[in-house]
XYZ file of N, CA and C in Angstrom:
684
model
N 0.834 -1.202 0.000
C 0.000 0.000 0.000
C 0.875 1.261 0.000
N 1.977 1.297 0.680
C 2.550 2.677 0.951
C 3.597 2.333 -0.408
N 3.930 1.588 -1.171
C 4.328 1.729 -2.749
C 3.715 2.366 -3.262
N 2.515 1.653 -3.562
C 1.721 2.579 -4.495
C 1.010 3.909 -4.319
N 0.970 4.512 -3.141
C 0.908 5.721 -2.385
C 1.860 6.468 -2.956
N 3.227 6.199 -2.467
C 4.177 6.659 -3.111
C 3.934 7.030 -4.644
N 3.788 6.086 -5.200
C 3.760 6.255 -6.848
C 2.809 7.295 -7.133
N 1.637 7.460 -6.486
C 0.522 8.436 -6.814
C 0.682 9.783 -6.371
N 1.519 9.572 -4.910
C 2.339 11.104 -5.256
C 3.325 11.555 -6.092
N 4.152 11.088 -6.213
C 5.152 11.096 -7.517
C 4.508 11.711 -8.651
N 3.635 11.123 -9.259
C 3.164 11.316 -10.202
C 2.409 12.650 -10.181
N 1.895 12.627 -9.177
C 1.322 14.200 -8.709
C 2.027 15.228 -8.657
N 3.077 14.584 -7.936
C 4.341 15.964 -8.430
C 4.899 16.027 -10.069
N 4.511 14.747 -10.750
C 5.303 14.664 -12.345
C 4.153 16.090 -12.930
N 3.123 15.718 -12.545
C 1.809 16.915 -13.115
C 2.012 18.342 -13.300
N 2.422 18.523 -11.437
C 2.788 20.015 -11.090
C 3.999 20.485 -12.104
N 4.709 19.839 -11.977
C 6.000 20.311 -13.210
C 5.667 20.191 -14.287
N 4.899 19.854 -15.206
C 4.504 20.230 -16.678
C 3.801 21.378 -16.754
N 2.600 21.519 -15.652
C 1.973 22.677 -15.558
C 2.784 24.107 -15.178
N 3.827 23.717 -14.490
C 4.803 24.756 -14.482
C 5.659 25.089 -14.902
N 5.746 24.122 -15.878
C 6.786 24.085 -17.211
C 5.759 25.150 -18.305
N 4.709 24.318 -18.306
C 3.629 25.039 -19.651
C 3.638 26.552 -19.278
N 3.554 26.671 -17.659
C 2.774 27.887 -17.576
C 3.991 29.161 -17.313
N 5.375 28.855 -17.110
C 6.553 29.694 -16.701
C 7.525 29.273 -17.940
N 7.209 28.642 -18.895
C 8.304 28.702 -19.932
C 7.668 28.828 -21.420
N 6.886 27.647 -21.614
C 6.133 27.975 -23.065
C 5.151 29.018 -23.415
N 4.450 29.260 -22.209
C 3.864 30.991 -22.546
C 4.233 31.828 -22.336
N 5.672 32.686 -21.946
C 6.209 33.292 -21.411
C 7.003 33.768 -22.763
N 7.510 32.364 -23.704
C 8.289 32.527 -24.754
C 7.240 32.661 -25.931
N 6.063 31.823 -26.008
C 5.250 32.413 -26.909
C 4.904 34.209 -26.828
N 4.775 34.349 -25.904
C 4.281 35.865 -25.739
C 5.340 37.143 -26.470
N 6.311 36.452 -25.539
C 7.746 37.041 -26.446
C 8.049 36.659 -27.546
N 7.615 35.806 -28.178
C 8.075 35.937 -29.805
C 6.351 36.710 -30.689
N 5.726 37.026 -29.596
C 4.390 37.572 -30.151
C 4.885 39.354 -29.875
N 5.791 39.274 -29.190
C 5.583 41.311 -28.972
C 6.983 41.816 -29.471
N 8.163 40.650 -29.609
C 9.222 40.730 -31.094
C 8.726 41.497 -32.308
N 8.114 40.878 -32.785
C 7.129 41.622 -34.092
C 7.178 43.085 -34.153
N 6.588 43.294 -32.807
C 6.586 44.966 -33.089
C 7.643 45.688 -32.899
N 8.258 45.328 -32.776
C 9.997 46.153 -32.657
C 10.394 45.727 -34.181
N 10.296 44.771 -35.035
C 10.485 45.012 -36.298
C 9.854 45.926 -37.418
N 8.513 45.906 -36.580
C 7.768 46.538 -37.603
C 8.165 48.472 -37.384
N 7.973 48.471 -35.731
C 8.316 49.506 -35.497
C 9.477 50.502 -36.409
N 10.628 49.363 -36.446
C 11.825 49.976 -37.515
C 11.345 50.143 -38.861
N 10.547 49.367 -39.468
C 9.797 49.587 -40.757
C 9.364 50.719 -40.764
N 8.516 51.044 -39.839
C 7.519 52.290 -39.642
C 8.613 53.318 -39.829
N 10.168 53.505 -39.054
C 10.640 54.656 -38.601
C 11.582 54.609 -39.859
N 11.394 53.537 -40.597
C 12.315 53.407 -42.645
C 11.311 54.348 -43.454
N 10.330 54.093 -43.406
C 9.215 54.375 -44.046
C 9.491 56.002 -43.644
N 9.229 56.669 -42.362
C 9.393 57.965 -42.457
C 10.642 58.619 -43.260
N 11.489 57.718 -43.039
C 12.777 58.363 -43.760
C 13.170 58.209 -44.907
N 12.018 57.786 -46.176
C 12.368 57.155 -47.087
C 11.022 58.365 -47.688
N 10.031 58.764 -46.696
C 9.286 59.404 -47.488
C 9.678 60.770 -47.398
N 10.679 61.360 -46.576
C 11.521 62.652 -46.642
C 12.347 62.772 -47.307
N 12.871 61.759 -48.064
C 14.097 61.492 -49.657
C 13.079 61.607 -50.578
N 11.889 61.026 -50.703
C 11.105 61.404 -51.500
C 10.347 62.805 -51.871
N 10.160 63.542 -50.613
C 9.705 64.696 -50.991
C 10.758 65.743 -51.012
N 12.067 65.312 -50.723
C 13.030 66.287 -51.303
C 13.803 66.089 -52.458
N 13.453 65.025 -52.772
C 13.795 64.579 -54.321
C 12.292 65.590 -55.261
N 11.362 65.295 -54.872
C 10.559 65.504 -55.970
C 10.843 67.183 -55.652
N 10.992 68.032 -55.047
C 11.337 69.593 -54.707
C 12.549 69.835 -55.390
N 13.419 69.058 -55.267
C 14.660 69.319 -55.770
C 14.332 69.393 -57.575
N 13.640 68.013 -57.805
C 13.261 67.536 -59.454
C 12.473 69.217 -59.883
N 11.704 69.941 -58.876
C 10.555 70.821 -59.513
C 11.257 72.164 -59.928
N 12.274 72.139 -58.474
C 13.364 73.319 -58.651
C 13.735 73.373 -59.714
N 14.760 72.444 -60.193
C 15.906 72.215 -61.198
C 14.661 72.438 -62.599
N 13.683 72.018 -62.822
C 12.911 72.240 -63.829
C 12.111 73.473 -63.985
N 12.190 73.761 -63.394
C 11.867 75.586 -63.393
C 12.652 76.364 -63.662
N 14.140 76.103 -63.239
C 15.158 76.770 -62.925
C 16.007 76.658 -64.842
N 15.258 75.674 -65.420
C 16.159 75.509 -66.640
C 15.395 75.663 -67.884
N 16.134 75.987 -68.910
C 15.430 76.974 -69.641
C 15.352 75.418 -71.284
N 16.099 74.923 -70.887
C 16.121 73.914 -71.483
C 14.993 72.689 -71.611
N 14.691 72.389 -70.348
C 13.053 71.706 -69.980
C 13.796 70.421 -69.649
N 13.028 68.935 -70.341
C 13.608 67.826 -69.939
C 14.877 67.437 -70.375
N 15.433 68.506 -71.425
C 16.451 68.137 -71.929
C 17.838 68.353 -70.825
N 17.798 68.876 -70.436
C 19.007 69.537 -69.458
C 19.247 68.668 -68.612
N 20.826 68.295 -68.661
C 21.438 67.302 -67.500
C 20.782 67.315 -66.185
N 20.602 68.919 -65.584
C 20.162 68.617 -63.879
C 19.131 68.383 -63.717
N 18.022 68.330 -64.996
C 16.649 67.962 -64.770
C 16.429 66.751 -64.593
N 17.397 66.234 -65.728
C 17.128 64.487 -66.171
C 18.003 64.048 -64.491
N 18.803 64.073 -64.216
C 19.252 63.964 -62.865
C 18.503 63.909 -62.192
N 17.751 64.851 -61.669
C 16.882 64.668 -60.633
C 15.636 63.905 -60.639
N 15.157 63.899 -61.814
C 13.977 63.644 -62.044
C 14.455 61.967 -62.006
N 16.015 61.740 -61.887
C 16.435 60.146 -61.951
C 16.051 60.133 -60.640
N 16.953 60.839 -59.477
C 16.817 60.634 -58.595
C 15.237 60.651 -57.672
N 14.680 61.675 -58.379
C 13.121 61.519 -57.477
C 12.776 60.312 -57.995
N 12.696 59.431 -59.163
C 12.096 58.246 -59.436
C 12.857 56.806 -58.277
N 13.795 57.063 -58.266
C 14.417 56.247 -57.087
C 14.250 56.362 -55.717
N 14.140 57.415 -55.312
C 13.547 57.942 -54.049
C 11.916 57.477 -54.299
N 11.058 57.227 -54.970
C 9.663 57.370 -55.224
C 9.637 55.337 -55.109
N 10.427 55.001 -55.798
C 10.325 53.210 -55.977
C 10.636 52.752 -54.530
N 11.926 53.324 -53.816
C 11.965 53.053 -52.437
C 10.856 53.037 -51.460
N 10.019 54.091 -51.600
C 9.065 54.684 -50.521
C 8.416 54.032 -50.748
N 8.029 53.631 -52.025
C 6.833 52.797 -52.224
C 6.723 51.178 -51.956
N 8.153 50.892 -51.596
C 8.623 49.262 -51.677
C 8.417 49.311 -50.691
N 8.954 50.391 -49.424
C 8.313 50.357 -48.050
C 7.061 50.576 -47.233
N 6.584 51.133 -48.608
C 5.077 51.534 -47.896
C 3.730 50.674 -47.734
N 4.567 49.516 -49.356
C 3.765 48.590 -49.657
C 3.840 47.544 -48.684
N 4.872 47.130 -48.260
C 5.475 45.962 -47.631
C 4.659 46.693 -46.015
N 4.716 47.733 -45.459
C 3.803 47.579 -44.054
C 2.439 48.053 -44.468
N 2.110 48.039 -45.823
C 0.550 47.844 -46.228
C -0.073 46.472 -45.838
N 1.037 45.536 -46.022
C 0.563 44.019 -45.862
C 0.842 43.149 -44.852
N 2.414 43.787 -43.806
C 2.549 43.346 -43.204
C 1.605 44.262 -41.347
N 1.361 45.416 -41.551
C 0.798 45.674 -40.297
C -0.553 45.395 -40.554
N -2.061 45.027 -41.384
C -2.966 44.481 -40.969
C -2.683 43.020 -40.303
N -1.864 42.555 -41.543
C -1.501 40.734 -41.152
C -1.322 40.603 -39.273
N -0.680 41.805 -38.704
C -0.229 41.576 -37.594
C -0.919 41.854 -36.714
N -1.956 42.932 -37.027
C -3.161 43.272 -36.299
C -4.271 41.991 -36.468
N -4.407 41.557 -37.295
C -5.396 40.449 -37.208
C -4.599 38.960 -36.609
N -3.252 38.903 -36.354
C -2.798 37.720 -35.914
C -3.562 37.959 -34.125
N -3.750 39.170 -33.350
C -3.988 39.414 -32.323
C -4.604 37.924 -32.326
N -5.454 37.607 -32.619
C -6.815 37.054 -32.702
C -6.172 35.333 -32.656
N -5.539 35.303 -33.710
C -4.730 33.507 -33.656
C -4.339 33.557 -32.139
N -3.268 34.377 -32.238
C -2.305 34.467 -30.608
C -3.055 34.436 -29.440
N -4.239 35.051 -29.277
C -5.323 34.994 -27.901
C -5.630 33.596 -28.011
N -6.232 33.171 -28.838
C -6.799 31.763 -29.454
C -5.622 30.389 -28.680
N -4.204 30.964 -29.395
C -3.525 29.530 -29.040
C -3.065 29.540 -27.674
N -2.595 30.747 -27.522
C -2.391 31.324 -25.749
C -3.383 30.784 -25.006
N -4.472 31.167 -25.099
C -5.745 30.728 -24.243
C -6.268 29.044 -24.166
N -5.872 28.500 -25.309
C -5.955 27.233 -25.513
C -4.910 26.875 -24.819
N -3.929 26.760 -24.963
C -2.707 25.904 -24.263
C -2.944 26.194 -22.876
N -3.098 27.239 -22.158
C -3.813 27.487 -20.878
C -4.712 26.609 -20.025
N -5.855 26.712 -21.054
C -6.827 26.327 -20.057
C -7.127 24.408 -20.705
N -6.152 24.319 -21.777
C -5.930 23.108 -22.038
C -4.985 21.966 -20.869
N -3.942 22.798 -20.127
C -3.073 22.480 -19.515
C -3.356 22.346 -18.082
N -4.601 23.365 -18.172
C -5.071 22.803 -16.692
C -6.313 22.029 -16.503
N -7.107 21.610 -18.050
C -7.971 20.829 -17.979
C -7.081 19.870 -17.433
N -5.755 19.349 -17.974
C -5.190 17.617 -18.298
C -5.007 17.924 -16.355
N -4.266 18.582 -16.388
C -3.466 18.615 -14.763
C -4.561 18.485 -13.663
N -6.115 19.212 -13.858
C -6.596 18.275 -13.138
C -7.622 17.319 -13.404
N -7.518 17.025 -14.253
C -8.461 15.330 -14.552
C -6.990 14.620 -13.753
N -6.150 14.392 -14.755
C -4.909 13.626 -13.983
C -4.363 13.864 -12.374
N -4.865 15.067 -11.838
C -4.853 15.139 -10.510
C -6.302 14.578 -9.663
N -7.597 14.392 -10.477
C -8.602 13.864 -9.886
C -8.239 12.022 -9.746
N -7.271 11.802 -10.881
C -7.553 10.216 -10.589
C -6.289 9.657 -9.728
N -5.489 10.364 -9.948
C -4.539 10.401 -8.494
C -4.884 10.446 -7.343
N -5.828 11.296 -6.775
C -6.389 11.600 -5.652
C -7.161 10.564 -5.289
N -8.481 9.655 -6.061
C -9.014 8.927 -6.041
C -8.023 7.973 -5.698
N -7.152 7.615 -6.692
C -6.469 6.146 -6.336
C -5.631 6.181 -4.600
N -5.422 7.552 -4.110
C -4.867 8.096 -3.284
C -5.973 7.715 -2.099
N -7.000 7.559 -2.284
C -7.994 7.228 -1.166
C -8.454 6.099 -1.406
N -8.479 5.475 -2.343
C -9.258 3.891 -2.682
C -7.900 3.641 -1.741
N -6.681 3.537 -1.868
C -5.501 3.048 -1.346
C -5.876 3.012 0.035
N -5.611 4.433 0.890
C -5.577 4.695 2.069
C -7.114 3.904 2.887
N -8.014 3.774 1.728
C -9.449 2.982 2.290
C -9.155 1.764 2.660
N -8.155 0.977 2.047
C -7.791 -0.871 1.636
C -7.154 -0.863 2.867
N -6.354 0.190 3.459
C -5.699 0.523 4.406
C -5.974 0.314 5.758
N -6.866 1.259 5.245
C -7.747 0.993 7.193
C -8.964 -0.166 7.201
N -9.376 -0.647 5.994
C -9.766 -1.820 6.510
C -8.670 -3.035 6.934
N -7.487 -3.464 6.437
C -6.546 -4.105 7.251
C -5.824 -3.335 7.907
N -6.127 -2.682 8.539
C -5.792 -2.658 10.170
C -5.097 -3.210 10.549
N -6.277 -4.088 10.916
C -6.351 -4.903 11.834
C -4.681 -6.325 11.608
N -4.952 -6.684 10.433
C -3.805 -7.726 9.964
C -2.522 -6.757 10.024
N -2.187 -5.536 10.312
C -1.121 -4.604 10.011
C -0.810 -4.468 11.359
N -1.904 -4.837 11.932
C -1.452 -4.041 13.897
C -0.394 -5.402 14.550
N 0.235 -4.082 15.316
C 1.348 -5.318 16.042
C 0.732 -5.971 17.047
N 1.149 -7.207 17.594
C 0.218 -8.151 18.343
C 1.311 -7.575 19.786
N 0.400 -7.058 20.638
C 0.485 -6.929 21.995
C 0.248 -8.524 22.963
N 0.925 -8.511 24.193
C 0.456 -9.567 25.141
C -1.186 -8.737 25.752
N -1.649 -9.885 26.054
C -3.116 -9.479 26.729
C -2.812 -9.451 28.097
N -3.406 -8.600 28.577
C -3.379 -8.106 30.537
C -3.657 -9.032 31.255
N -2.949 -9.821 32.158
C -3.125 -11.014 33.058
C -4.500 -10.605 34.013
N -5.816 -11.232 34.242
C -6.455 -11.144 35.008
C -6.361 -11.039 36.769
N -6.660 -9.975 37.456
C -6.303 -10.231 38.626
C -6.927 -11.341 39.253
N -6.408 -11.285 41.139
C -6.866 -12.819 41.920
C -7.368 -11.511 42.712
N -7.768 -12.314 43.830
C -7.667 -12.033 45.418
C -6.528 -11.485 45.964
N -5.518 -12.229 45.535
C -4.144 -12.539 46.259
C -3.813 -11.238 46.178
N -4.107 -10.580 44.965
C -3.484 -9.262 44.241
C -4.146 -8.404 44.796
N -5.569 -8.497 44.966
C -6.324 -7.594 45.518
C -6.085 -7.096 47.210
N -5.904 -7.859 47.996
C -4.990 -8.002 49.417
C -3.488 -7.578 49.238
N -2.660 -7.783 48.290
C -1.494 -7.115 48.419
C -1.330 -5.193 48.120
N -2.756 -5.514 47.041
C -2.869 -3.998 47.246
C -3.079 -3.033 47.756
N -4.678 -3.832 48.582
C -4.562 -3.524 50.386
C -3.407 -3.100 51.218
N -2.325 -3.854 51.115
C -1.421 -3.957 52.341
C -0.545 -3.016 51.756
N -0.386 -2.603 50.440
C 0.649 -1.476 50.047
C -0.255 -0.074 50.265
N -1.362 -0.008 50.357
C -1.603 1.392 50.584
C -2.214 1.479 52.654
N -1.668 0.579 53.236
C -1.675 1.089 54.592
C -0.438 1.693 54.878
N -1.068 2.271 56.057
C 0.098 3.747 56.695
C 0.672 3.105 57.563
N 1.862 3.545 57.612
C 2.861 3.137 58.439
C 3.135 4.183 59.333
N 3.272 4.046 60.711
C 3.530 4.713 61.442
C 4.706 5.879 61.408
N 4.371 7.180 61.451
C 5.480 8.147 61.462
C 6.594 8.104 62.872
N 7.538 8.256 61.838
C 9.255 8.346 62.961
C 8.336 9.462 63.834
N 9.295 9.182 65.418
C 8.707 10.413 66.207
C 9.809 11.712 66.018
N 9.061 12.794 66.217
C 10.376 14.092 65.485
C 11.762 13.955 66.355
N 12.412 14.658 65.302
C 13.681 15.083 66.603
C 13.894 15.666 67.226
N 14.746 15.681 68.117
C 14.641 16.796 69.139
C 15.267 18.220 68.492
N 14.740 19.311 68.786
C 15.730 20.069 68.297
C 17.603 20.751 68.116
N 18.071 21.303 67.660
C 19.182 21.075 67.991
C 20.062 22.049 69.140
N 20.506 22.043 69.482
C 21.553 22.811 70.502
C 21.732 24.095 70.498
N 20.938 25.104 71.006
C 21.891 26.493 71.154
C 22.417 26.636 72.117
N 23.001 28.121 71.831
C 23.785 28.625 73.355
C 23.010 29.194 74.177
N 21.360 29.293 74.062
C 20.766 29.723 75.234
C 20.381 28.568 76.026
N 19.922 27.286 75.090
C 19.511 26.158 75.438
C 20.592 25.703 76.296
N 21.773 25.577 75.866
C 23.199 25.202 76.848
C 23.078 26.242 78.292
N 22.887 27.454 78.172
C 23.114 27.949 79.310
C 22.187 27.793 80.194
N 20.915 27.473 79.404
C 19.364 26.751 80.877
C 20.127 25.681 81.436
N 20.647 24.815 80.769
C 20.665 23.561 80.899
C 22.008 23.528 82.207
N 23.007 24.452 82.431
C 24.132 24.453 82.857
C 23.367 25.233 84.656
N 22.245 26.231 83.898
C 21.750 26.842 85.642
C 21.040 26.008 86.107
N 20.372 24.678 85.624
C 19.581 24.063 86.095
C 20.269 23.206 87.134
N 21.412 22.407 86.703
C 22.046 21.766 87.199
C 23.105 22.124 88.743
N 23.086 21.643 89.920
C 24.120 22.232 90.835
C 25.414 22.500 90.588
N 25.632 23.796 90.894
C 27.038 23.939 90.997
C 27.527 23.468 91.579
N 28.819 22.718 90.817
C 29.866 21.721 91.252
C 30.978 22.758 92.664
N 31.124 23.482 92.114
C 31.993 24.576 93.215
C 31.336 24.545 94.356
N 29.649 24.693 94.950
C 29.126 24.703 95.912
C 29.615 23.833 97.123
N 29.956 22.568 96.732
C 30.424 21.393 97.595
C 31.833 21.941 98.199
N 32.589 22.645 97.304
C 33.960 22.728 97.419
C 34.420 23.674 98.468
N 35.095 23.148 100.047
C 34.920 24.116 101.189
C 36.141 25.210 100.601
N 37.371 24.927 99.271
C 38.524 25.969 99.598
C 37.735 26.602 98.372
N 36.370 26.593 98.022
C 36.295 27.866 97.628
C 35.621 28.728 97.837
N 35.227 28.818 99.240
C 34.546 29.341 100.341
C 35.684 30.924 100.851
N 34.738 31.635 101.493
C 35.245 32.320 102.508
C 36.320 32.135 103.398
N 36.437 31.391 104.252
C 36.870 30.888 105.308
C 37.400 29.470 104.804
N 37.665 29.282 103.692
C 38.229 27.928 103.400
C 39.656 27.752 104.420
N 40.188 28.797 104.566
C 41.474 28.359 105.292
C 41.230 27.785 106.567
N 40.474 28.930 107.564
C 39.740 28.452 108.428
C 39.202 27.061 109.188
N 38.238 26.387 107.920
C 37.954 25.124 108.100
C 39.275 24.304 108.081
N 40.095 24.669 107.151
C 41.149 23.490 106.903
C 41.919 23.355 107.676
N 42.043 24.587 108.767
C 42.964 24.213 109.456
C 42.251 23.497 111.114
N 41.062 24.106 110.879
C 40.088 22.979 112.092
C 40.165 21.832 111.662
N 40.225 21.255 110.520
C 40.379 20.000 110.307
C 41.426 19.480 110.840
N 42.600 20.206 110.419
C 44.198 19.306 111.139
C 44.173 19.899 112.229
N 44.509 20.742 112.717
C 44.515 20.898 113.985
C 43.512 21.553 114.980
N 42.290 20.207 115.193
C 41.097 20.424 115.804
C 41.606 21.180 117.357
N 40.262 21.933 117.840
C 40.472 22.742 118.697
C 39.759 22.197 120.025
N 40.255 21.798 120.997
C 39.872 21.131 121.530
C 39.012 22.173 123.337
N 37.638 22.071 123.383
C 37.367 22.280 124.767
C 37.871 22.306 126.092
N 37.789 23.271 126.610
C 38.378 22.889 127.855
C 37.198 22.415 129.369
């Protein structure tokens, strides 16, 4: 199943790239060899002006020189010019003729060019999505086959041992309380030390040499004094 999944995306992506091939390279370059044209013709157009200003200074020049001569057609500068305005006149006209035929032709191609432009368009995205509808389909008939085996796909777990009694009483006995430690005592200061030191008898009290009269006694001791 996840092969042929695979394959149906693949192919889904093979789609997207023709359509983005069609739609970022072949109309992009059709268009541009459609607006080429007018930069040729354009130069035609800007021949044509300059071919019809040789012409009208040829034929001025031809009218001059024939006015100017007393001779008429016979005279060298007439026949001259009147050469040259005829050459100036065949030019203008070779150019004038030629974007006589070539700028309707190009104005009515508008019409082909919308036509094949628009066709390859909406031709390219008819195919991309019919061919993306049966992808998608096979993309879910798949993933459907899928989840009905499941079940044969699922990993086999152990099953949960049934409890006893036995278990039920040990569980008992793990959630009784156990008796709390008793606290500690706290710890030692130096005021606590000094109760503890007045409470107790002073050891010095017993002691007769550190008395008053310690000498006193001691010496009644050794040499008791005897009544008379």
């Amino acid at each position: 199943f996840l092969l042929h999944t695979c394959y149906s995306l693949q192919n889904l992506d093979i789609q997207t790239n023709e359509i983005e091939k069609t739609l970022c390279e072949e109309l992009p370059q059709s268009l541009s060899n459609y607006v080429a044209q007018f930069g040729e013709l354009k130069k035609k157009v800007d021949k044509r002006g300059r071919k019809l200003v040789d012409y009208d200074h040829a034929k001025h020049t031809y009218s001059s020189a024939k006015s100017s001569s007393k001779k008429g057609e016979t005279d060298p500068k007439v026949a001259k010019a009147f050469s040259e305005l005829q050459q100036a006149e065949s030019l203008y006209k070779e150019i004038n003729n030629e974007l006589l035929e070539s700028l309707p032709a190009a104005y009515d191609n508008r019409i082909a060019f919308y036509v094949n432009t628009l066709q390859t368009l909406f031709n390219s995205h008819s195919v991309y999505q019919t061919e993306c509808t049966k992808l998608n389909k096979q993309i879910v008939s798949q993933l459907d086959r899928l989840a009905e085996s499941i079940d044969i796909l699922r990993v086999p777990r152990p099953e949960p041992r049934p409890s006893t009694p036995t278990d039920s009483v040990n569980d008992m006995g793990s959630h009784r309380s156990t008796p709390s430690p008793a606290p500690a005592p706290p710890p030692a200061t130096p005021a606590s030390l000094a109760d503890s030191t007045s409470g107790q008898p002073n050891a010095s009290a017993g002691n007769p040499f550190e008395e008053d009269n310690a000498e006193e006694v001691f010496e009644n001791k050794i040499y008791p004094v005897r009544s008379s």
